[in-house]
XYZ file of C-alpha atoms in Angstrom:
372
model
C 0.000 0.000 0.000
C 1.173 3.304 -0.959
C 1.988 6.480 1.069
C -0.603 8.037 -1.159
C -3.261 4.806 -0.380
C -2.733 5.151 3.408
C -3.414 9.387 3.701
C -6.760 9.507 0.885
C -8.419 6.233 3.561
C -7.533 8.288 6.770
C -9.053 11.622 4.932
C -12.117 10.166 3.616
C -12.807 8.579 6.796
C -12.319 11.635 8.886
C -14.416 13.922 5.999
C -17.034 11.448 6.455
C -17.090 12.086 10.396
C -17.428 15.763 9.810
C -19.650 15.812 7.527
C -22.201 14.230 10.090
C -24.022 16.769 12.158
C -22.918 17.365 15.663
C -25.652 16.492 18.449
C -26.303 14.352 21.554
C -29.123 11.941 21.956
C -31.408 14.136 23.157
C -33.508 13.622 26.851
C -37.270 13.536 27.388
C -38.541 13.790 31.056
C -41.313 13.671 32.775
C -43.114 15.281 35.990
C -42.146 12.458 38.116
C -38.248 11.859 38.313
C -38.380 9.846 34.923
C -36.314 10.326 31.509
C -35.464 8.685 28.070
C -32.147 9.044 26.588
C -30.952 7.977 23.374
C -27.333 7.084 22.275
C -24.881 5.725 19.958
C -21.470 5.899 18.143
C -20.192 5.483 14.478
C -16.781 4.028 14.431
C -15.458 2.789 10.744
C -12.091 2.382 10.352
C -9.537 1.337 7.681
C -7.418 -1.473 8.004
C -3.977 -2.538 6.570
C -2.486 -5.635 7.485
C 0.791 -7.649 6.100
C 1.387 -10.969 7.568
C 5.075 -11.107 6.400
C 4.088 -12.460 2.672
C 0.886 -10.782 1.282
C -1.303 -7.732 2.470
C -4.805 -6.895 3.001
C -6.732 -3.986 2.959
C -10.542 -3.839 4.216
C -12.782 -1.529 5.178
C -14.000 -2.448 9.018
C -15.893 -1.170 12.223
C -13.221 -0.625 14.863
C -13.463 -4.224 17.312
C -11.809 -1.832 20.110
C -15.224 0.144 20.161
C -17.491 -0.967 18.016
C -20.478 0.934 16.273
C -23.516 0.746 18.722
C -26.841 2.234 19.711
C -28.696 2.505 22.605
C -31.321 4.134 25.070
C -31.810 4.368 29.065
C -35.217 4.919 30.617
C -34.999 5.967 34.106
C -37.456 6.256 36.992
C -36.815 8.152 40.674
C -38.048 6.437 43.167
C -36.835 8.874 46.349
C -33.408 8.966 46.596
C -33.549 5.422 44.387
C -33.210 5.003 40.748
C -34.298 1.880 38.721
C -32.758 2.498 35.172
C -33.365 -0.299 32.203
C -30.785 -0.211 29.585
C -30.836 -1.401 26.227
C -27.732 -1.535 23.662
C -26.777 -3.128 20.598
C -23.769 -3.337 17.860
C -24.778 -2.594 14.688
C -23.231 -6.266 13.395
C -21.204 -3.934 11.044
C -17.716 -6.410 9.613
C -15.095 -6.121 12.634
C -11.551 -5.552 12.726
C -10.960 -8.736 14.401
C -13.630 -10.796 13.106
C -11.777 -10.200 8.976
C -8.661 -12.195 7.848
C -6.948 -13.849 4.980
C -9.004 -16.070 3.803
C -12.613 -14.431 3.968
C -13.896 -10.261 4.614
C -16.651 -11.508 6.331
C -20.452 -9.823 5.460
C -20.710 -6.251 5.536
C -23.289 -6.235 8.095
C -24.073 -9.572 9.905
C -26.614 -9.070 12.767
C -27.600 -11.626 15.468
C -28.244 -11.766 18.927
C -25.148 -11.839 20.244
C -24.514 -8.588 19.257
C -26.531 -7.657 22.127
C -24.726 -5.600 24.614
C -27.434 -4.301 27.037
C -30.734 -5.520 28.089
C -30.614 -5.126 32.047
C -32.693 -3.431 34.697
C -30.127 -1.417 37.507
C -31.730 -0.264 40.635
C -29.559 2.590 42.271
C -29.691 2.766 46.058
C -28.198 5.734 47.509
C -27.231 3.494 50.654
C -26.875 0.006 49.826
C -25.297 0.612 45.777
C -26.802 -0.606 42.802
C -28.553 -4.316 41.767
C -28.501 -5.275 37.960
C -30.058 -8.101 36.189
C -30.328 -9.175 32.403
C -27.560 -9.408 29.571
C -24.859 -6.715 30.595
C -21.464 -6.519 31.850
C -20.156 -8.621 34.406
C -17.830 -7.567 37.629
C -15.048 -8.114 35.965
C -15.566 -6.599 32.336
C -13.406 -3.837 32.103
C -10.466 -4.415 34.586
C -7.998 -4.511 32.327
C -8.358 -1.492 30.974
C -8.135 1.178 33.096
C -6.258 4.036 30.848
C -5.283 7.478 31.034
C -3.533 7.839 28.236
C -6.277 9.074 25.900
C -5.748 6.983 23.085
C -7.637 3.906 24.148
C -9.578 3.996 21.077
C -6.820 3.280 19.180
C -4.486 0.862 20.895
C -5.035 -0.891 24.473
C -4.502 -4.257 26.497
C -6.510 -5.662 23.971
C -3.928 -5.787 21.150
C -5.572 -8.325 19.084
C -8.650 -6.180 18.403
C -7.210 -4.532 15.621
C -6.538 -7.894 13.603
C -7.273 -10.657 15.700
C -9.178 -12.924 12.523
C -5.975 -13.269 11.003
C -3.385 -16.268 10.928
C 0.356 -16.220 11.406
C 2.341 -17.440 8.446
C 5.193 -19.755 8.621
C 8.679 -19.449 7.175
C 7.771 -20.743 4.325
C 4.520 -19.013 3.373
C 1.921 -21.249 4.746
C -1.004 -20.058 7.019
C -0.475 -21.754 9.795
C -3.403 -22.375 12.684
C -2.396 -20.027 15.107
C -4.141 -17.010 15.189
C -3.217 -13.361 16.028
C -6.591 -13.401 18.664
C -5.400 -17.148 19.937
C -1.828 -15.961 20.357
C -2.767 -12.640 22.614
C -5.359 -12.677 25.450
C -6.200 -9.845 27.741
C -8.396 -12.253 30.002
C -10.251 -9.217 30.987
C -14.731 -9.781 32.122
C -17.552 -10.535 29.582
C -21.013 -9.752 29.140
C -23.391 -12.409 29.999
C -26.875 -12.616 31.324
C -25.988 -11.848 35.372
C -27.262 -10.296 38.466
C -24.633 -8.620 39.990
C -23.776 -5.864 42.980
C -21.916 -3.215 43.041
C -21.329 -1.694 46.423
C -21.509 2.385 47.424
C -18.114 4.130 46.659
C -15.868 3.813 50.233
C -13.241 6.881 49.753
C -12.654 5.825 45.875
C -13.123 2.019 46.505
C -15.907 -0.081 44.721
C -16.860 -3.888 45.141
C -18.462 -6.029 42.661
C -19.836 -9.401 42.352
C -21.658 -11.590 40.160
C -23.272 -14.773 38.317
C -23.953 -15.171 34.935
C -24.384 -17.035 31.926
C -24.143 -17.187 28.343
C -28.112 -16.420 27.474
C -27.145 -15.180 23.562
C -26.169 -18.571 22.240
C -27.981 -21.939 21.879
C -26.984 -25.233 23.771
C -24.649 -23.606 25.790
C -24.409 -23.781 29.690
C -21.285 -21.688 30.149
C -21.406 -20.334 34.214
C -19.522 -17.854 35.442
C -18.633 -16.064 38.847
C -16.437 -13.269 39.068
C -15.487 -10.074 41.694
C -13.563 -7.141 41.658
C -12.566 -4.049 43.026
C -12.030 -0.595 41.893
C -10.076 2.786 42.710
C -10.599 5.879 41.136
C -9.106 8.999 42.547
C -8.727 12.196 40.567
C -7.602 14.651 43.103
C -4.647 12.769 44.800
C -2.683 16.612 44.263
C -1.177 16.770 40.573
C -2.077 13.118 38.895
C -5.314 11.424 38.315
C -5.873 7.257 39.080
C -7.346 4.636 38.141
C -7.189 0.940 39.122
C -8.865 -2.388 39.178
C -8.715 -6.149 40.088
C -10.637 -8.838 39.215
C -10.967 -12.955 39.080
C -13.481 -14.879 37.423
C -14.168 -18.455 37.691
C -16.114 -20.381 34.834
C -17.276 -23.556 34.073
C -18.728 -25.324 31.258
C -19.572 -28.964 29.902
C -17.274 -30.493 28.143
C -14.329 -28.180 28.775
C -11.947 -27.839 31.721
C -12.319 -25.103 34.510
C -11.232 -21.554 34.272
C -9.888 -19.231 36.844
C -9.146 -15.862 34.811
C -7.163 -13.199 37.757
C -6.705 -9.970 35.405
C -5.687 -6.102 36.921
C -4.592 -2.800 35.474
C -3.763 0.822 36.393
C -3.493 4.419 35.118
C -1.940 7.445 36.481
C -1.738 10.735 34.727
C 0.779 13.623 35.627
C -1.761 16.519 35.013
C 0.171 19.191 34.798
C 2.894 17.871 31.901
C -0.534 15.042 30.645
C 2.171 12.073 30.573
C 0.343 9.264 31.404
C 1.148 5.815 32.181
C -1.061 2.332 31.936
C -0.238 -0.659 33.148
C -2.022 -4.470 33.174
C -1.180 -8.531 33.813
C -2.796 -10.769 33.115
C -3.264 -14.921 34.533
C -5.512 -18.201 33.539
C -4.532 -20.937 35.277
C -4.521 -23.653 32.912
C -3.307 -21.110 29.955
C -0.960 -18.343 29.706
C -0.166 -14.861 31.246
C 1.159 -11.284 29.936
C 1.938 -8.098 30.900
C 0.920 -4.791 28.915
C 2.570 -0.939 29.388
C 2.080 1.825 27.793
C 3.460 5.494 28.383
C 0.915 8.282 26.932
C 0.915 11.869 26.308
C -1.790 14.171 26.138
C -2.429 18.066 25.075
C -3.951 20.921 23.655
C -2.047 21.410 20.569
C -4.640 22.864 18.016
C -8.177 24.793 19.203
C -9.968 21.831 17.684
C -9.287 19.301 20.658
C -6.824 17.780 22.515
C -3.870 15.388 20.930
C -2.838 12.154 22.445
C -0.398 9.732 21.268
C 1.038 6.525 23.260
C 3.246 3.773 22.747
C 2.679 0.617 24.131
C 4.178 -2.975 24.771
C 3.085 -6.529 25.270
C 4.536 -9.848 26.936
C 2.557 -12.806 26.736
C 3.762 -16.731 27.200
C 2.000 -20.120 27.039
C -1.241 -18.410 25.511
C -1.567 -21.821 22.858
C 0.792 -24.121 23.749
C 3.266 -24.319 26.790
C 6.389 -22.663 26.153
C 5.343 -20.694 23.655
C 6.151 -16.364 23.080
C 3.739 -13.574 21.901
C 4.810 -9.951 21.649
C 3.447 -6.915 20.302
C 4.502 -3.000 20.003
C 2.358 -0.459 18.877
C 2.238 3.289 18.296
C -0.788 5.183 18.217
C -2.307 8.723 17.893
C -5.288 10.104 18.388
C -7.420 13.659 17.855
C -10.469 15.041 19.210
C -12.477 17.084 17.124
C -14.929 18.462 20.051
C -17.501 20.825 18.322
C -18.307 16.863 16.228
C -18.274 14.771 18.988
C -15.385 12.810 16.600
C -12.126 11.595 17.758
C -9.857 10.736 14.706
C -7.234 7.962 15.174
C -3.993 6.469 13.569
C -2.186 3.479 15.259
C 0.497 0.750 13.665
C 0.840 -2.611 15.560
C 3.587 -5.410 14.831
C 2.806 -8.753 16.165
C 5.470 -11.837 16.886
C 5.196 -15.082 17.847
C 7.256 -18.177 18.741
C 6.514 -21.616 19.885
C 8.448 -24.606 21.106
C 7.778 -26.653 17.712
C 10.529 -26.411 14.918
C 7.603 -23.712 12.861
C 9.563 -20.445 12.655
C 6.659 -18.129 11.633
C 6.587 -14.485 10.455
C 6.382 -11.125 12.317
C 2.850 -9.215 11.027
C 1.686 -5.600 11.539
C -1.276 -3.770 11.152
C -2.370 -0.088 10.427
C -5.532 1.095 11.534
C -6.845 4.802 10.635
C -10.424 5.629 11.312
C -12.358 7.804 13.545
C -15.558 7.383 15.816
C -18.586 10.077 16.451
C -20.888 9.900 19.418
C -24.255 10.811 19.037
């Protein structure tokens, strides 16, 4: 792909961003404490990838936040609220979901792209009950970020190309895959009730149960906890951290205990950042993830970020075996549009005790996401 190639896919995609008008799902309440609010985002991206030996390019919707829409009706009851929410991806062709072999449909829609369908009730002295398909404790506890370019590159380094195969030495696909080879063994959705406790000094507990309610003949169980910090204010940085473990069982497979964690802490005043996250499944692999950020106010339009990031992982296929990534990323907010416009470049590597020597890949990924 040419120089040329790589700028006219990042500017169409951002001229298509702008070009949408700017505006917030807008909120309709009424007399007694209740409201309706509708929202969504827009996140196409374009996606380069050379495995070594031949390259791809595709037009995708960004894995790392994918396109989505969704509304929240809420009720007061006193100083309680009970909220349901509903959510769905669009089913739009994912970054990870592409790879050598087939682009996928354009727009592939089923169930499981439900994100949302739960009722929360928010107690102002016990914390909050939720029940229905939604996000489990421990969804989101490896990636607590303040690096500002989350969008774009994150724990999760497979997102960006995780469909596609490694090739050997000698040109073959082989059956490892970039998503097989890197895990971030972070929390899932799944139909759950779960807890979440009142916030002690920064400090939140979850808990919950759920299972896999989107797909047939399946009696996947899980049970997970975590905790929380979040602390703005601690004099000139900002942090963020969590912990979590999640057991699950299911027929027909062995036992898994997932123990994930990650942090963030940004120096405010110079907006250097820096994320870290591990990783553990006890019958798999582990990893480790850092990333030092940078964020400011270069141009009226937003603030700039940019980040570069590392990953570590072992024994994620088979024992013994090595993944590592590197990625750089960048990534601009365009305020008055509600867009953020994003460039990031990932290499991938990966190793394994067998005599297969198999090629480094990389991946570019421009796009840019507007929430409405």
């Amino acid at each position: 792909m040419t120089t040329t190639l790589t700028t006219r896919a990042i500017a169409a995609t951002v001229a298509a961003m702008l070009a949408a008008p700017a505006f917030a799902g807008p909120t309709y309440e009424n007399s007694t404490g209740g409201s309706f609010t509708w929202y969504g985002q827009f996140d196409p991206a374009f996606q380069y990838y050379d495995d070594g030996a031949e390259t791809y390019s595709r037009l995708v919707d960004n894995s790392g936040s994918n396109s989505r829409i969704g509304f929240r009706l809420k009720q007061a009851y006193g100083e309680n609220t009970l909220t349901f929410a509903f959510e769905t991806a669009f089913g739009l062709r994912s970054s990870y979901s592409v790879n050598q072999t087939s682009k996928g449909d354009n727009v592939s829609w089923s169930r499981t792209n439900l994100r949302h369908v739960d009722f929360q009730f928010d107690t102002a002295r016990y914390g909050r009950f939720s029940a229905g398909q939604g996000s489990m404790a421990s969804d989101g506890i490896a990636f607590a970020d303040a690096s500002g370019t989350g969008l774009a590159a994150g724990t999760a380094v497979a997102d960006p190309a995780g469909g596609y195969a490694f090739r050997t030495a000698g040109g073959a696909l082989s059956s490892v895959s970039v998503g097989d080879a890197f895990k971030d063994y972070d929390g899932s959705r799944l139909g759950r009730v779960r807890y979440d406790s009142v916030n002690f000094n920064g400090f939140t507990f979850s808990a919950s149960y759920g299972t896999d309610i989107l797909k047939t003949n399946n009696d996947r169980e899980t049970y997970d906890v975590a905790v929380r910090y979040s602390n703005d204010e601690l004099g000139d940085f900002g942090f963020d951290a969590a912990l979590g473990a999640a057991w699950t069982e299911e027929t027909g497979k062995a036992d898994i205990r997932d123990v994930a964690g990650s942090f963030g802490v940004e120096h405010k005043p110079t907006g250097l950042s820096l994320t870290v996250a591990a990783g553990e499944r006890d019958i798999a692999g582990s990893y480790a993830y850092a990333k030092l950020g940078y964020s400011a106010n270069l141009i009226s339009a937003g603030s700039t970020s940019v980040s570069v990031d590392y990953y570590d992982g072992s024994d994620m296929v088979t024992s013994g075996d090595s993944a590592e990534s590197w990625g750089i990323a960048a990534v601009q907010k365009v305020d008055k549009y509600n867009v953020e416009a994003y460039l990031a470049y990932r290499d991938y590597s990966y190793a394994d005790t067998s005599a297969t020597n198999y090629q480094d890949s990389n991946v570019i990924l421009a796009g840019a996401r507007w929430k409405f």
